[in-house]
Structures are given as structure tokens and as C-alpha cells.
Short mmCIF file of C-alpha atoms in Angstrom, two decimals:
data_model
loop_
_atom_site.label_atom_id
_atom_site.label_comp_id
_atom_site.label_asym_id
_atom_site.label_seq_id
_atom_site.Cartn_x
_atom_site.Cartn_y
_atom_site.Cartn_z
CA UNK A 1 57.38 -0.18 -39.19
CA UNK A 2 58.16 -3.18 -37.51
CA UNK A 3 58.92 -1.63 -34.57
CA UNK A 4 56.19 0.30 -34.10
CA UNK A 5 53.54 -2.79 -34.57
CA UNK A 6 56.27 -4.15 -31.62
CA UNK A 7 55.37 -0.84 -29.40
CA UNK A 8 51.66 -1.05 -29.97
CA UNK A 9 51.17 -4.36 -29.43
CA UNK A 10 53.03 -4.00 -26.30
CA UNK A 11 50.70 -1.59 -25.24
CA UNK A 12 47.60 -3.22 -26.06
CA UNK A 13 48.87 -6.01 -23.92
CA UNK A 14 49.98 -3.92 -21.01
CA UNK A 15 46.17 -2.08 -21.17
CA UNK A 16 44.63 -5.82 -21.13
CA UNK A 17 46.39 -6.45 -18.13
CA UNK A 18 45.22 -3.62 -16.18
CA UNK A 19 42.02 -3.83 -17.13
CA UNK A 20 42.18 -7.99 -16.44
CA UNK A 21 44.04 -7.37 -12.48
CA UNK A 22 41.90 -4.16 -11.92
CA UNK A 23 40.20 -5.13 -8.48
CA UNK A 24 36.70 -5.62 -8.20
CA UNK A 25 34.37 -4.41 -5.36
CA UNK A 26 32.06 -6.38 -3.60
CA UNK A 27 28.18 -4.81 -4.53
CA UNK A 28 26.71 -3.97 -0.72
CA UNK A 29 22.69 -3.57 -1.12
CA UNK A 30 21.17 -2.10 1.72
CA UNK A 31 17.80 -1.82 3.76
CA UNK A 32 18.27 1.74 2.52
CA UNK A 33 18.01 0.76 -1.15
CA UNK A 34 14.81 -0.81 -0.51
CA UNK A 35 13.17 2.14 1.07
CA UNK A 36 14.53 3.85 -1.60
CA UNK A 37 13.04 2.03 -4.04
CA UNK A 38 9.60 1.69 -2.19
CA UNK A 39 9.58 5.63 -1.73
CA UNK A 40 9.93 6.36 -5.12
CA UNK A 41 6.94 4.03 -6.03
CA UNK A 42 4.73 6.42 -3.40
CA UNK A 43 5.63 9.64 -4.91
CA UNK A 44 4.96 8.24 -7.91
CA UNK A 45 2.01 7.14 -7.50
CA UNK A 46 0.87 10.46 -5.40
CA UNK A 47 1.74 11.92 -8.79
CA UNK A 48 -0.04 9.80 -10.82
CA UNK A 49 -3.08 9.56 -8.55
CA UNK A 50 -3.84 6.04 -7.98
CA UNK A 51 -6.94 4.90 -6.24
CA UNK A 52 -6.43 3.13 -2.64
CA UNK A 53 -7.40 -0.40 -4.09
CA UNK A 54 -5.29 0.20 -6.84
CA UNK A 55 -2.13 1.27 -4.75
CA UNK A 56 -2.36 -1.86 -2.64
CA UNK A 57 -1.92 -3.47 -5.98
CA UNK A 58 1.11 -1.60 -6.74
CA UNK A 59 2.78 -1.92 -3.55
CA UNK A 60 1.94 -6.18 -3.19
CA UNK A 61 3.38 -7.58 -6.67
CA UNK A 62 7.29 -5.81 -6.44
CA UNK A 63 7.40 -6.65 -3.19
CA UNK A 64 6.37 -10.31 -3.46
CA UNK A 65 9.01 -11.03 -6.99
CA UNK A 66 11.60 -9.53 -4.50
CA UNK A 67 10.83 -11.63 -1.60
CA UNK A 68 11.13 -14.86 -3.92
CA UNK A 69 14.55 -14.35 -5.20
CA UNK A 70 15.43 -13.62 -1.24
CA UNK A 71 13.85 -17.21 -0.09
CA UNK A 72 16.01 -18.71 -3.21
CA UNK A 73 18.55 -17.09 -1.82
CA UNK A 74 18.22 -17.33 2.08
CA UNK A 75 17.76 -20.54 3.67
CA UNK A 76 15.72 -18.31 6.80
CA UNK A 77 13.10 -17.31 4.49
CA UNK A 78 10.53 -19.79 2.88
CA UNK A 79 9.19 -19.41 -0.64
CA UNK A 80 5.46 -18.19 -0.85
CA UNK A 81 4.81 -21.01 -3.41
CA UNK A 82 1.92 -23.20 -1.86
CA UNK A 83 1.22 -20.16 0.78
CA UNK A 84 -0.57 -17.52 -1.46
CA UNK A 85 -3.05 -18.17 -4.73
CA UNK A 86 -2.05 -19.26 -7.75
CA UNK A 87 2.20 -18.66 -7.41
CA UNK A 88 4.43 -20.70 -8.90
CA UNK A 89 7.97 -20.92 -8.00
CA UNK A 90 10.43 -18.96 -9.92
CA UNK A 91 12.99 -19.62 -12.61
CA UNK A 92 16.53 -20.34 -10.79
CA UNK A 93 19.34 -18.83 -11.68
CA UNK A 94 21.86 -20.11 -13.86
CA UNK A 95 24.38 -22.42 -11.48
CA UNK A 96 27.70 -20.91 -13.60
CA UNK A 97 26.52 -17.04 -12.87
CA UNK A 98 28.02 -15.26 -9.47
CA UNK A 99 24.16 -13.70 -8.33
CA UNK A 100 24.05 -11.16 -5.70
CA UNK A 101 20.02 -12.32 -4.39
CA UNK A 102 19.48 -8.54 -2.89
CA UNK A 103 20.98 -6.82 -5.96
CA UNK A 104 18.46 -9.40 -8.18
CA UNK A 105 15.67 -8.57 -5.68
CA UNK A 106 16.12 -5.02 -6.23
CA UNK A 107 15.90 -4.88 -9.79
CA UNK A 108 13.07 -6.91 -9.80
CA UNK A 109 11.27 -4.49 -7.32
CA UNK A 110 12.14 -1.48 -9.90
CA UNK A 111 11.13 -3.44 -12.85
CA UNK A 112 7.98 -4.69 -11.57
CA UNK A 113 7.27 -1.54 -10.29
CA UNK A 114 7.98 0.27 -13.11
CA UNK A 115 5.42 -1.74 -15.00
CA UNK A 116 3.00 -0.93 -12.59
CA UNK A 117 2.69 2.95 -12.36
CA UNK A 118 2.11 5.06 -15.52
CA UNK A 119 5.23 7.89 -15.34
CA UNK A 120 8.02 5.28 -16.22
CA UNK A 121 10.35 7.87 -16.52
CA UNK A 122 10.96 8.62 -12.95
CA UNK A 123 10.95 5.02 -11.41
CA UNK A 124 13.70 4.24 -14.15
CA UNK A 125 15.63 7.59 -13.05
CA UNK A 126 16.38 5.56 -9.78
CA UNK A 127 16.84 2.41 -11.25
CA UNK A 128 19.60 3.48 -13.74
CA UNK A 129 21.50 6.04 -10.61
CA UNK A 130 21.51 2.64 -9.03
CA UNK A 131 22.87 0.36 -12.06
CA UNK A 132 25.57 3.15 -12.87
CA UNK A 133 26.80 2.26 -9.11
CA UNK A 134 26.44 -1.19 -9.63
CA UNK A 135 28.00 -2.12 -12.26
CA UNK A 136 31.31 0.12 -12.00
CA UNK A 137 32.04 -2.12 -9.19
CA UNK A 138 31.76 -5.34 -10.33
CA UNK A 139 30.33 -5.37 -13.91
CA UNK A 140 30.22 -9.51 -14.06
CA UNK A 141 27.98 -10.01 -10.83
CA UNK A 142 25.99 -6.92 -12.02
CA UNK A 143 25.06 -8.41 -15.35
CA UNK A 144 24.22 -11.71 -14.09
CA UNK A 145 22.35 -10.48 -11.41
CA UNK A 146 20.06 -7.80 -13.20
CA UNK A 147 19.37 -10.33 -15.88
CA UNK A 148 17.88 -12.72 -13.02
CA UNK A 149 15.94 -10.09 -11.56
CA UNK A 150 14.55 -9.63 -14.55
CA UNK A 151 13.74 -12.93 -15.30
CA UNK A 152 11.90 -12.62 -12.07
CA UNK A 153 9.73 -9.84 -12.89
CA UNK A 154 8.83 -11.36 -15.84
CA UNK A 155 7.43 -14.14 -14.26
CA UNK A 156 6.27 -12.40 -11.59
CA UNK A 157 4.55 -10.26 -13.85
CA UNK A 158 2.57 -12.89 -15.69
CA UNK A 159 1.09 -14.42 -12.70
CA UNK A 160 0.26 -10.63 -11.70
CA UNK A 161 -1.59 -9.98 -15.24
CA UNK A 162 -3.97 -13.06 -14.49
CA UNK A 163 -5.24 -11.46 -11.20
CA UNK A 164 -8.22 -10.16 -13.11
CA UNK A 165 -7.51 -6.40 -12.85
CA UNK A 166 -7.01 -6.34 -16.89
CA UNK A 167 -10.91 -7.46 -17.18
CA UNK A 168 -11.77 -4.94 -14.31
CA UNK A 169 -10.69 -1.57 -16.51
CA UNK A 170 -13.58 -2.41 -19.00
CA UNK A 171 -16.37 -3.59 -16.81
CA UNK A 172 -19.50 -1.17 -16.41
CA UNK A 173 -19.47 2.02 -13.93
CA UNK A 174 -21.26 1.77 -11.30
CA UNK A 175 -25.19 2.08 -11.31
CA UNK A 176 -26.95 4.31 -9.22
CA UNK A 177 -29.97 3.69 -7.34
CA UNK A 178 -31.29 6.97 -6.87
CA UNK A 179 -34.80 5.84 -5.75
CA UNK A 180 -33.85 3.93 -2.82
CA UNK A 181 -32.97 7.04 -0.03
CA UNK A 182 -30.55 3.80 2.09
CA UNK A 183 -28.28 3.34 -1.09
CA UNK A 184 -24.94 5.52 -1.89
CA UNK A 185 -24.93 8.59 -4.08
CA UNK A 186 -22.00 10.61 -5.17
CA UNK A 187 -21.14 13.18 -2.90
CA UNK A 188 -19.80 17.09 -3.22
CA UNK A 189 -17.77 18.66 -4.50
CA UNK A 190 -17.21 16.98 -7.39
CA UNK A 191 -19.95 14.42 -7.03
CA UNK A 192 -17.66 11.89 -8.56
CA UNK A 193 -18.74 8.01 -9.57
CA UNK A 194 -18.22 5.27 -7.42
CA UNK A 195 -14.39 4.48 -7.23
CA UNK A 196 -13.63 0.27 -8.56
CA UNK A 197 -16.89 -1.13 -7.76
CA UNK A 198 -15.80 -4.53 -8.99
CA UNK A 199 -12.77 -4.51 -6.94
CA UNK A 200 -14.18 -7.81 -5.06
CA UNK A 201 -13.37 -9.79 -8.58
CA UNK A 202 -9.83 -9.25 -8.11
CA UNK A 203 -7.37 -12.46 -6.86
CA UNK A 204 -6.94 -12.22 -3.49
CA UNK A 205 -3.34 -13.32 -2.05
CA UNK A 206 -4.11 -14.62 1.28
CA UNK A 207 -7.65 -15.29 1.69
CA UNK A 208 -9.47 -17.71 0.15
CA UNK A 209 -12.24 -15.10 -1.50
CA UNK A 210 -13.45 -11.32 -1.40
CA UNK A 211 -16.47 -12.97 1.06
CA UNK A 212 -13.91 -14.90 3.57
CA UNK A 213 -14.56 -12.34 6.24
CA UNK A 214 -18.02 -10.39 5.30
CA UNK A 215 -18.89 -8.55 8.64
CA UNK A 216 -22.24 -8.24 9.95
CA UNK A 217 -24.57 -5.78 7.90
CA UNK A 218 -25.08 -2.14 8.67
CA UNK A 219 -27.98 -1.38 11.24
CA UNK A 220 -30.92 -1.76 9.30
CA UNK A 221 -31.80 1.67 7.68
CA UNK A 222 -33.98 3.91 9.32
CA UNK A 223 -35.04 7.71 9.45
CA UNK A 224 -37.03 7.20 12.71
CA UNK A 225 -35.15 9.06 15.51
CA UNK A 226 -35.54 6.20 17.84
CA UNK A 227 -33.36 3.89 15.12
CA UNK A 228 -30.34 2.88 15.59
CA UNK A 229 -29.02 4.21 12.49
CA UNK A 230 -30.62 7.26 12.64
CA UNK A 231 -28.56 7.76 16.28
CA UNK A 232 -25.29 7.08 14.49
CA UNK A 233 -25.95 9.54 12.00
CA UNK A 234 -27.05 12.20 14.47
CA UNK A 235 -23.67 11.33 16.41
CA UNK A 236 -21.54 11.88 13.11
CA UNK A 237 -23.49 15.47 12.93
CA UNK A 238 -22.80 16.16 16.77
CA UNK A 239 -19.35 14.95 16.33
CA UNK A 240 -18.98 17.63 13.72
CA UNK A 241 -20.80 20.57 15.37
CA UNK A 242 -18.44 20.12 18.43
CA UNK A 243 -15.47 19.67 16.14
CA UNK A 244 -16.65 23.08 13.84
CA UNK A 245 -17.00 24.82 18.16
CA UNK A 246 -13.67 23.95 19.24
CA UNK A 247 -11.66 24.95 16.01
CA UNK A 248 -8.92 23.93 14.82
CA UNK A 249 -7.36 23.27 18.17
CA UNK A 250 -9.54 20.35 18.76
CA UNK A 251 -7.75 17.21 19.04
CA UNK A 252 -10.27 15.13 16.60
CA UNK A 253 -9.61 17.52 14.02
CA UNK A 254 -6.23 16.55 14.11
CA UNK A 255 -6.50 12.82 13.97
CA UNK A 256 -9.12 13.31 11.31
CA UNK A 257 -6.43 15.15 9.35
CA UNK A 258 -3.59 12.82 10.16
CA UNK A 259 -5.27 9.70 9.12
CA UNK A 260 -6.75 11.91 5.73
CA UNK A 261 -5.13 9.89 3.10
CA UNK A 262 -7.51 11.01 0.78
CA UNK A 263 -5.20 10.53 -2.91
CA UNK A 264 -7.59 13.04 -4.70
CA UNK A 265 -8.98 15.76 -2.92
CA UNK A 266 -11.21 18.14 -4.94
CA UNK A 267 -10.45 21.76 -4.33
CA UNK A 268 -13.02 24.69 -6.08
CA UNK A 269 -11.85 28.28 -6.31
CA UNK A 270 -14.42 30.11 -8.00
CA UNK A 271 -15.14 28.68 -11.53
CA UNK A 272 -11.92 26.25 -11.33
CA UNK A 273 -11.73 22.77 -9.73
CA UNK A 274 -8.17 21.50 -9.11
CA UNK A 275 -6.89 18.42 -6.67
CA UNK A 276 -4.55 18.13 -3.81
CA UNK A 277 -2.33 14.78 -3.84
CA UNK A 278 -1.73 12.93 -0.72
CA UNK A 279 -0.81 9.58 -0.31
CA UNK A 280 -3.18 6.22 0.15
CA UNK A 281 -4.31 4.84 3.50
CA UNK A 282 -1.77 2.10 1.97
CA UNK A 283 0.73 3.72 1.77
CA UNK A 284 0.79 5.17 5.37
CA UNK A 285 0.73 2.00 6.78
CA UNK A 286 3.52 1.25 4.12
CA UNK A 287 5.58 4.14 5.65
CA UNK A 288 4.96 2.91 8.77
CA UNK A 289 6.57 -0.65 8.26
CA UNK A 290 9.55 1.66 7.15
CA UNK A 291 9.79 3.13 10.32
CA UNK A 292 9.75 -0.33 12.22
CA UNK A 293 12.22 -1.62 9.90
CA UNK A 294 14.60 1.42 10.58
CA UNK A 295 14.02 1.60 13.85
CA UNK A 296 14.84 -2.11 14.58
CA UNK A 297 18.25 -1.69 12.28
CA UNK A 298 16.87 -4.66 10.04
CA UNK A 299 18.87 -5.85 7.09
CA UNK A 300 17.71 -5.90 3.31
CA UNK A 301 15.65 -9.31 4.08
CA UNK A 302 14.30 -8.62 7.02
CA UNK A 303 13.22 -5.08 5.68
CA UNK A 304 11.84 -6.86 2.57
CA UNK A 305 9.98 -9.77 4.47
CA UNK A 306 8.15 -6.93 6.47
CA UNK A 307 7.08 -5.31 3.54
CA UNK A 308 6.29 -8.34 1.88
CA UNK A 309 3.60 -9.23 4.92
CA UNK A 310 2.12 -6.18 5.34
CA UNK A 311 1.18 -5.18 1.35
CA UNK A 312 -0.54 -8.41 1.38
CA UNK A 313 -2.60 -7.83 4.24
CA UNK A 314 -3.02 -4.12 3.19
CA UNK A 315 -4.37 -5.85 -0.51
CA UNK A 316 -6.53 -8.65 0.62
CA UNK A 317 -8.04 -5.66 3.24
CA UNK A 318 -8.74 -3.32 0.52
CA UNK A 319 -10.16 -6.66 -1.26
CA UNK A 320 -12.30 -7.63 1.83
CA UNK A 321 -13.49 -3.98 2.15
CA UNK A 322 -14.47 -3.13 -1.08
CA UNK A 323 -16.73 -6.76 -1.80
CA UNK A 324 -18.98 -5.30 1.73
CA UNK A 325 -19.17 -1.39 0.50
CA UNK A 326 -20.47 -2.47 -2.94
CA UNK A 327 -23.02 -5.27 -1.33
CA UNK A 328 -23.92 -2.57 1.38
CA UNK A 329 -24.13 0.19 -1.12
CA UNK A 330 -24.73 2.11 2.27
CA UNK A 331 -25.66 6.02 1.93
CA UNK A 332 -22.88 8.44 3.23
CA UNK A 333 -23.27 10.51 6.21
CA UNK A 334 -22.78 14.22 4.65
CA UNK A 335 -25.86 13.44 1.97
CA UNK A 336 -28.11 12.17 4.58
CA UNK A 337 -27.43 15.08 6.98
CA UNK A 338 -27.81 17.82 4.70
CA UNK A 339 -30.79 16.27 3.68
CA UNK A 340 -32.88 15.65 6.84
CA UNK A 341 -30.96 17.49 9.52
CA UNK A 342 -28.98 20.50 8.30
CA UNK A 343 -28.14 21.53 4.67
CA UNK A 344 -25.11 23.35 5.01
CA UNK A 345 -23.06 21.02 7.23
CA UNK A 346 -19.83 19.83 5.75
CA UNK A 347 -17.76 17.17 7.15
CA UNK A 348 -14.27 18.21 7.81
CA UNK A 349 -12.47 15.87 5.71
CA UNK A 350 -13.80 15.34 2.17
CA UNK A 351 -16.10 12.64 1.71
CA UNK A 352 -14.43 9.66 -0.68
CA UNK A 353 -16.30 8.36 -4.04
CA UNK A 354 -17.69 4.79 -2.81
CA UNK A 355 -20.41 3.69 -0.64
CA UNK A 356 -20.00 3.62 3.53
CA UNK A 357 -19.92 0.21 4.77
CA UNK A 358 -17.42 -0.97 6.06
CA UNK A 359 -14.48 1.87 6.66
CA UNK A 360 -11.51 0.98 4.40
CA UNK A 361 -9.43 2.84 6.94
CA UNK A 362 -10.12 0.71 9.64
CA UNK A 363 -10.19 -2.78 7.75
CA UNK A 364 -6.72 -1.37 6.09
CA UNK A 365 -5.58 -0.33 9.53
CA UNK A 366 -6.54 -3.67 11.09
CA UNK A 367 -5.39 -6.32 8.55
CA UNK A 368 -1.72 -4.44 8.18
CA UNK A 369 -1.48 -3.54 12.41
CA UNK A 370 -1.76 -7.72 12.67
CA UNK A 371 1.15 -8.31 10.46
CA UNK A 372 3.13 -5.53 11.68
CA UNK A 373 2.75 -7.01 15.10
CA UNK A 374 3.32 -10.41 14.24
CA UNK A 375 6.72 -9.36 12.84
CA UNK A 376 8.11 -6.63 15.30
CA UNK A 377 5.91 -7.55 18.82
CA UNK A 378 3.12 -5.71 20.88
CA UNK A 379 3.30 -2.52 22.27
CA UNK A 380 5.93 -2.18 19.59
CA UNK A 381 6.74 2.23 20.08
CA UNK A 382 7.15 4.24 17.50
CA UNK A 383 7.32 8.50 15.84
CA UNK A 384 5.17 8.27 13.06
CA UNK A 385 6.32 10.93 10.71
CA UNK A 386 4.40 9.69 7.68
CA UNK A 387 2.34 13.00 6.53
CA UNK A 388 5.49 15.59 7.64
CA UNK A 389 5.64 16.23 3.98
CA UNK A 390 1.97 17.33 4.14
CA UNK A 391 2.24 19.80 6.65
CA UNK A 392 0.90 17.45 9.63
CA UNK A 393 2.94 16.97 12.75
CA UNK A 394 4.39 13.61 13.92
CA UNK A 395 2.21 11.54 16.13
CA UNK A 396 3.13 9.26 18.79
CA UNK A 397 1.91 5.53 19.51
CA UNK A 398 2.34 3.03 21.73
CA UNK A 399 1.62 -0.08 19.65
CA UNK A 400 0.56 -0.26 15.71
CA UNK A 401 -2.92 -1.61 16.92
CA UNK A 402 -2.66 1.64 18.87
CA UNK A 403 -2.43 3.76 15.75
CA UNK A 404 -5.20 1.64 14.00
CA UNK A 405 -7.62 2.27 16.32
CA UNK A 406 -7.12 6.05 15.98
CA UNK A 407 -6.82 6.21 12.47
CA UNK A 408 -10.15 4.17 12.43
CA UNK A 409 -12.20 6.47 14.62
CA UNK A 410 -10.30 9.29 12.27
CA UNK A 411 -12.78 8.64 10.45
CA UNK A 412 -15.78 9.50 12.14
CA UNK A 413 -14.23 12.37 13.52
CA UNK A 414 -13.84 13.72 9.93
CA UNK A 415 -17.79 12.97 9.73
CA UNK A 416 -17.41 10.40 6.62
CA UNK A 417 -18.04 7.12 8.46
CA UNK A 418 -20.80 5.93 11.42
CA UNK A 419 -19.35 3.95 14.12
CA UNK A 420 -20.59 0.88 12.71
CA UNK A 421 -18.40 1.01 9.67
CA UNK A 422 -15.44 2.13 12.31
CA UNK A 423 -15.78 -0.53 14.81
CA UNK A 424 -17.35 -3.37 12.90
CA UNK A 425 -14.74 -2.41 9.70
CA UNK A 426 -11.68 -2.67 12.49
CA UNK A 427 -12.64 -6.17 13.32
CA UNK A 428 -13.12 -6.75 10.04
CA UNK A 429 -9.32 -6.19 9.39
CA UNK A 430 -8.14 -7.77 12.49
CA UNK A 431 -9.82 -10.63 11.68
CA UNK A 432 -8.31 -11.41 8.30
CA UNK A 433 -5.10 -10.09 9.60
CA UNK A 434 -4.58 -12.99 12.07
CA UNK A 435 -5.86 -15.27 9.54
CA UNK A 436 -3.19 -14.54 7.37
CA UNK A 437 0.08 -14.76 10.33
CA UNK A 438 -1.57 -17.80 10.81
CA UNK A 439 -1.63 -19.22 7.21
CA UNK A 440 2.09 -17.88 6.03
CA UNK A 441 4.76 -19.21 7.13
CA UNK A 442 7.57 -16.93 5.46
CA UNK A 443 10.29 -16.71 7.90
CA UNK A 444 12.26 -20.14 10.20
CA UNK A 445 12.86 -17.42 13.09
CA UNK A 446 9.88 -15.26 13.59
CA UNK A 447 10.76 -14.09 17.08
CA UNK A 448 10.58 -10.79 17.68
CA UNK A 449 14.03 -11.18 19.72
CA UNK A 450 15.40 -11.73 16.36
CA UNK A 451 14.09 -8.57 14.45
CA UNK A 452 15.78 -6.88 17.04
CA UNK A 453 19.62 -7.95 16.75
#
């Protein structure tokens, strides 16, 4: 008997020490992760059909918890503390725990993000393939690590819940004015209401309020043909009846479709109505600061700061936008034309449920082509592959203000916008896009020579 307690504990000790001088692995987390990560969050939210505003939401809160563990963590990034409304620094990490700052970054991109879509199930599908890696190569730093970025997110997350979007879900639709022929009405096929009208109330992160940079009002209205509204409608309808001649070879009908981003398109066959998912006008310019941050080779925090920049300037744009179409409250093309000039024209894109004024493409496109230049340079090149996965072929540009002018005249080409909300809404964007390279100061180094190492 005594021998065999001998043997066992013998082998009890000899299994301690392999498990106690069984090598760990350092954990690597890479740029790749991070797309990863913000990929999922897109399909997700194609799937759970989020509204552009609210996207830009989704996208701007992961990405900003992530960035503040990195400037804890790297002495060439700065903390957005003091730089954007209402932020206070984060809880730091226990000084006796081994962190890995991307690995905590990470989790707190998953977890925020998680809490921010409604199908939980498939953003934590990633998140635990990940962990299983993770943790079977160093289970200590794993531990410590996750728990930080979870501390993160939670404070992250509390700062996020007092942006005012919890009071937005139970404020009144939006009213109406049927009597007044200048003012927005819901639009075929499904004649839906007016998408987040009080979308202006929510906390900016940049700008000082929804108003900073309200553009100069729509021409006055006007039916007269002499008007200068009435000539940008009748060039929206002349745009389209040239379009409809040239089929589907034209060139504008291509743009139009590239730049679509429409996240719930209303299909009708017969007595059903069903949608079509695509992504947000967000989230293309989202998938373009992917392709910068590939194509430049940048690392985990260089990939992350770009992000970072350019979901904030996406958010405060859609922020911007939105306070102007709801002042506005400016009629849509398609209603106007098919009632004064021809009733069975039909723009070639589907007309989206908010008023006109000003073109959330082209304020989008603006505000996030200023911070994408500011981090990777002017007459930066690039394939933009974005909508491959809806059937569209890649288009070429030679700088991202390139690409927002076209995907800002996109828009009148797919006869939903008048030039005035094009033009006026691109300047719009531009101008609170340089406001905010100028205000943030997130990076020591922010030479273009060095995103390009």
C-alpha cells in the first residue's frame, strides 16, 4: 500500500512539473485580427439592418475603448481624454498583471461591439475562436489581459449609454406636414416614416454641437420654371431620362449603384414585399480605411488609430447631416417629379426614408475622405473592392477625396438628391472633417512617411 501512495505521488509530481516547465508562447495580435473583428461587426449589422446614423454609432464606441488601452499602452499614441466630449480616462491595469495592450484592445472591441448589435451570437462566435487561440498559448497573459479589456468596455460602455441614444428610442415619430407641398413625405415603395429624426440630440464626439457646421439653406422653394429649384429638379429628371436612354451601360448608372449603400431596400413581387441588405454609406468608407491600412502594411495600432479617426468623423457627419435634413424637412425629388412633371418616372436607386437636405452621402464622404487623408496623404491610390460581395465591380481612385466626390454626385445620378444637397452637403463634410484633424491630436508622428514603413 505504501508503495503504491510512493508511485502515485511520484507521478503527480512528475505531471506538476511538466505542466510547471511546459513553454509558453508569446500571443502575436495582428492588423488582421482587427479587420477581423471590424468585418464581423458589418455583416452583422447588414443582418440585423441598422440604420446609417445608427451604424456610425456602432462602428465609433469599439473602436474608441480599443484605441484607449493602445495610448495606455503606446507612448506614440495620445489618449482622447480632453480631445473628444465627455471621456474620461480609463481604469489602468493592475501593475502585478503581464497585459498584452492589443490582445486587451481586442477584446474590448468584441465586447463593446457585441453590446452594440442585436444577434450576440455571432459576434461572440469570433470572439471565443479567438480566446480558444489565446489562451492555449499563454493562459496567464490571456486572463489578465481579457479581464482589462473588459474593464475597458465597461467603462467605455457607460460613457457610451449617456450619449442620449437611450432617450432617442422613445421620442415621437416624425410628424408630417402634408399641407406644405416644400416639406418631405414618405416615398414608394414602401412609403416608410422618416428614419431617426432626432438624431441631432445625440453627443457628438468631435464637434462642439449638431449646429457647428449648418450649411447654407436649400434654394428657396419654388414651382416656377424660371426658379432655381425648380431647374435642379428638372436636371435630376433629365439626369434620369438620359440615364433610363443609355441603359445599363451608362457610366452614371454605375456610380449610382456603387455608391448605393442603401441598408434596406424594399423589393415588391406581386402581393409580397421583402428587403435586400447592403451595407451603410459608413461602412464603405469603413472598408475603405481597411484597404489603406492593408495596403500601407500598418501594424495593429496604426490600423486601429485609422479606424479610430475616421468612425468619428463618419459619426459627427451623420450627426451634422441629420440636424440640417430634419430643419430643412426638404421634399424629395421622385415625389415632386411624379407630381408636376411625369408620374411614372422612377429614380434608379431607391429613394431613402428622410427628408433631402443635405446628402448624407456626401457629408459622410467628406468628413471621413479628410481624416483618411490626414492619416495616409493626398492623392493616396487605391482598388476599392468594397461592394464585390454585392455583385458590383471594383472601382479605381486616385485620392479618397477623389472617391467622395463621386460617391457624392452618385447621388444625383441615382435621381434621389439635387445638386444643392450634393455640392453644398460635400462641403459640409469637408468642413467638419478638417475641423476635427485639426482639433485631435492622437498620434506624436503623423507623417505620412511613417504610415508607410
Amino acid at each position: 500500500m505504501k508503495k503504491l501512495l510512493l508511485l502515485l505521488t511520484m507521478t503527480i509530481t512528475f505531471i506538476s512539473c511538466q505542466e510547471e516547465t511546459k513553454p509558453v508562447e508569446p500571443i502575436e495580435i495582428s492588423a488582421e485580427d482587427l479587420h477581423a473583428s471590424v468585418d464581423k461587426v458589418t455583416e452583422i449589422m447588414i443582418h440585423d439592418i441598422f440604420s446609417p446614423p445608427v451604424a456610425s454609432r456602432i462602428f465609433a464606441y469599439p473602436n474608441i475603448a480599443a484605441y484607449e488601452i493602445v495610448a495606455l499602452g503606446n507612448e506614440n499614441y495620445h489618449s482622447l481624454v480632453g480631445q473628444i466630449t465627455d471621456l474620461t480616462p480609463i481604469p489602468k491595469p493592475d501593475t502585478i498583471s503581464a497585459i498584452n495592450y492589443d490582445l486587451s484592445a481586442l477584446v474590448a472591441h468584441m465586447e463593446l461591439s457585441k453590446r452594440l448589435i442585436f444577434s450576440e451570437d455571432r459576434m461572440e462566435a469570433l470572439r471565443d475562436s479567438l480566446y480558444g487561440v489565446w489562451e492555449g498559448k499563454n493562459p496567464t497573459v490571456f486572463k489578465s489581459s481579457k479581464d482589462y479589456g473588459l474593464l475597458v468596455a465597461d467603462h467605455i460602455g457607460e460613457w457610451m449609454n449617456k450619449d442620449n441614444y437611450p432617450q432617442t428610442r422613445t421620442m415621437p415619430k416624425f410628424t408630417v406636414d402634408a399641407d406644405n407641398p416644400s416639406r418631405w413625405q414618405p416615398t414608394p415603395p414602401a412609403y416608410m416614416d422618416g428614419i431617426e429624426p432626432h438624431w441631432s440630440k445625440i453627443r457628438p464626439f468631435v464637434i462642439d454641437s449638431a449646429a457647428q457646421f449648418k450649411p447654407l439653406p436649400p434654394p428657396s422653394f419654388s414651382m416656377e420654371t424660371n426658379s432655381d429649384f425648380y431647374m435642379e429638379l428638372k436636371e435630376v429628371y433629365d439626369v434620369g431620362k438620359k440615364i433610363e436612354e443609355e441603359g445599363d451601360e451608362s457610366d452614371e448608372i454605375a456610380i449610382a449603384k456603387f455608391w448605393d449603400c442603401n441598408p434596406y431596400v424594399s423589393v415588391t413581387r406581386g402581393h409580397l414585399m421583402f428587403a435586400t441588405k447592403k451595407i451603410t454609406p459608413g461602412a464603405h468608407w469603413i472598408g475603405i480605411t481597411k484597404i489603406a491600412a492593408r495596403k500601407t502594411n500598418s501594424d495593429f495600432d496604426k490600423t486601429l488609430f485609422a479606424y479610430t479617426k475616421t468612425s468619428m468623423a463618419i459619426a459627427d457627419g451623420f450627426i451634422s447631416c441629420w440636424d440640417e435634413k430634419y430643419r430643412s424637412n426638404l421634399i424629395r425629388p421622385e415625389t415632386l417629379i411624379n407630381q408636376h412633371i411625369d408620374d411614372e418616372w422612377k429614380p434608379v436607386l431607391q429613394t431613402p426614408p428622410f427628408p433631402e437636405y443635405t446628402s448624407g452621402h456626401s457629408v459622410v464622404s467628406g468628413a471621413a475622405s479628410t481624416a483618411l487623408t490626414s492619416i495616409f496623404g493626398d492623392g493616396f491610390s487605391f482598388e476599392d473592392d468594397t461592394e464585390v460581395p454585392y455583385g458590383l465591380p471594383v472601382r479605381s481612385f486616385n485620392s479618397f477625396h477623389e472617391a467622395a466626390e463621386e460617391a457624392a454626385i452618385s447621388r444625383m445620378y441615382g435621381g434621389i438628391h439635387y445638386r444643392a444637397a450634393v455640392e453644398v452637403g460635400l462641403i459640409q463634410g469637408r468642413n467638419l472633417g478638417n475641423f476635427l484633424v485639426e482639433k485631435l491630436h492622437m498620434k506624436t508622428d503623423q507623417r505620412v512617411a511613417d504610415n508607410l514603413q
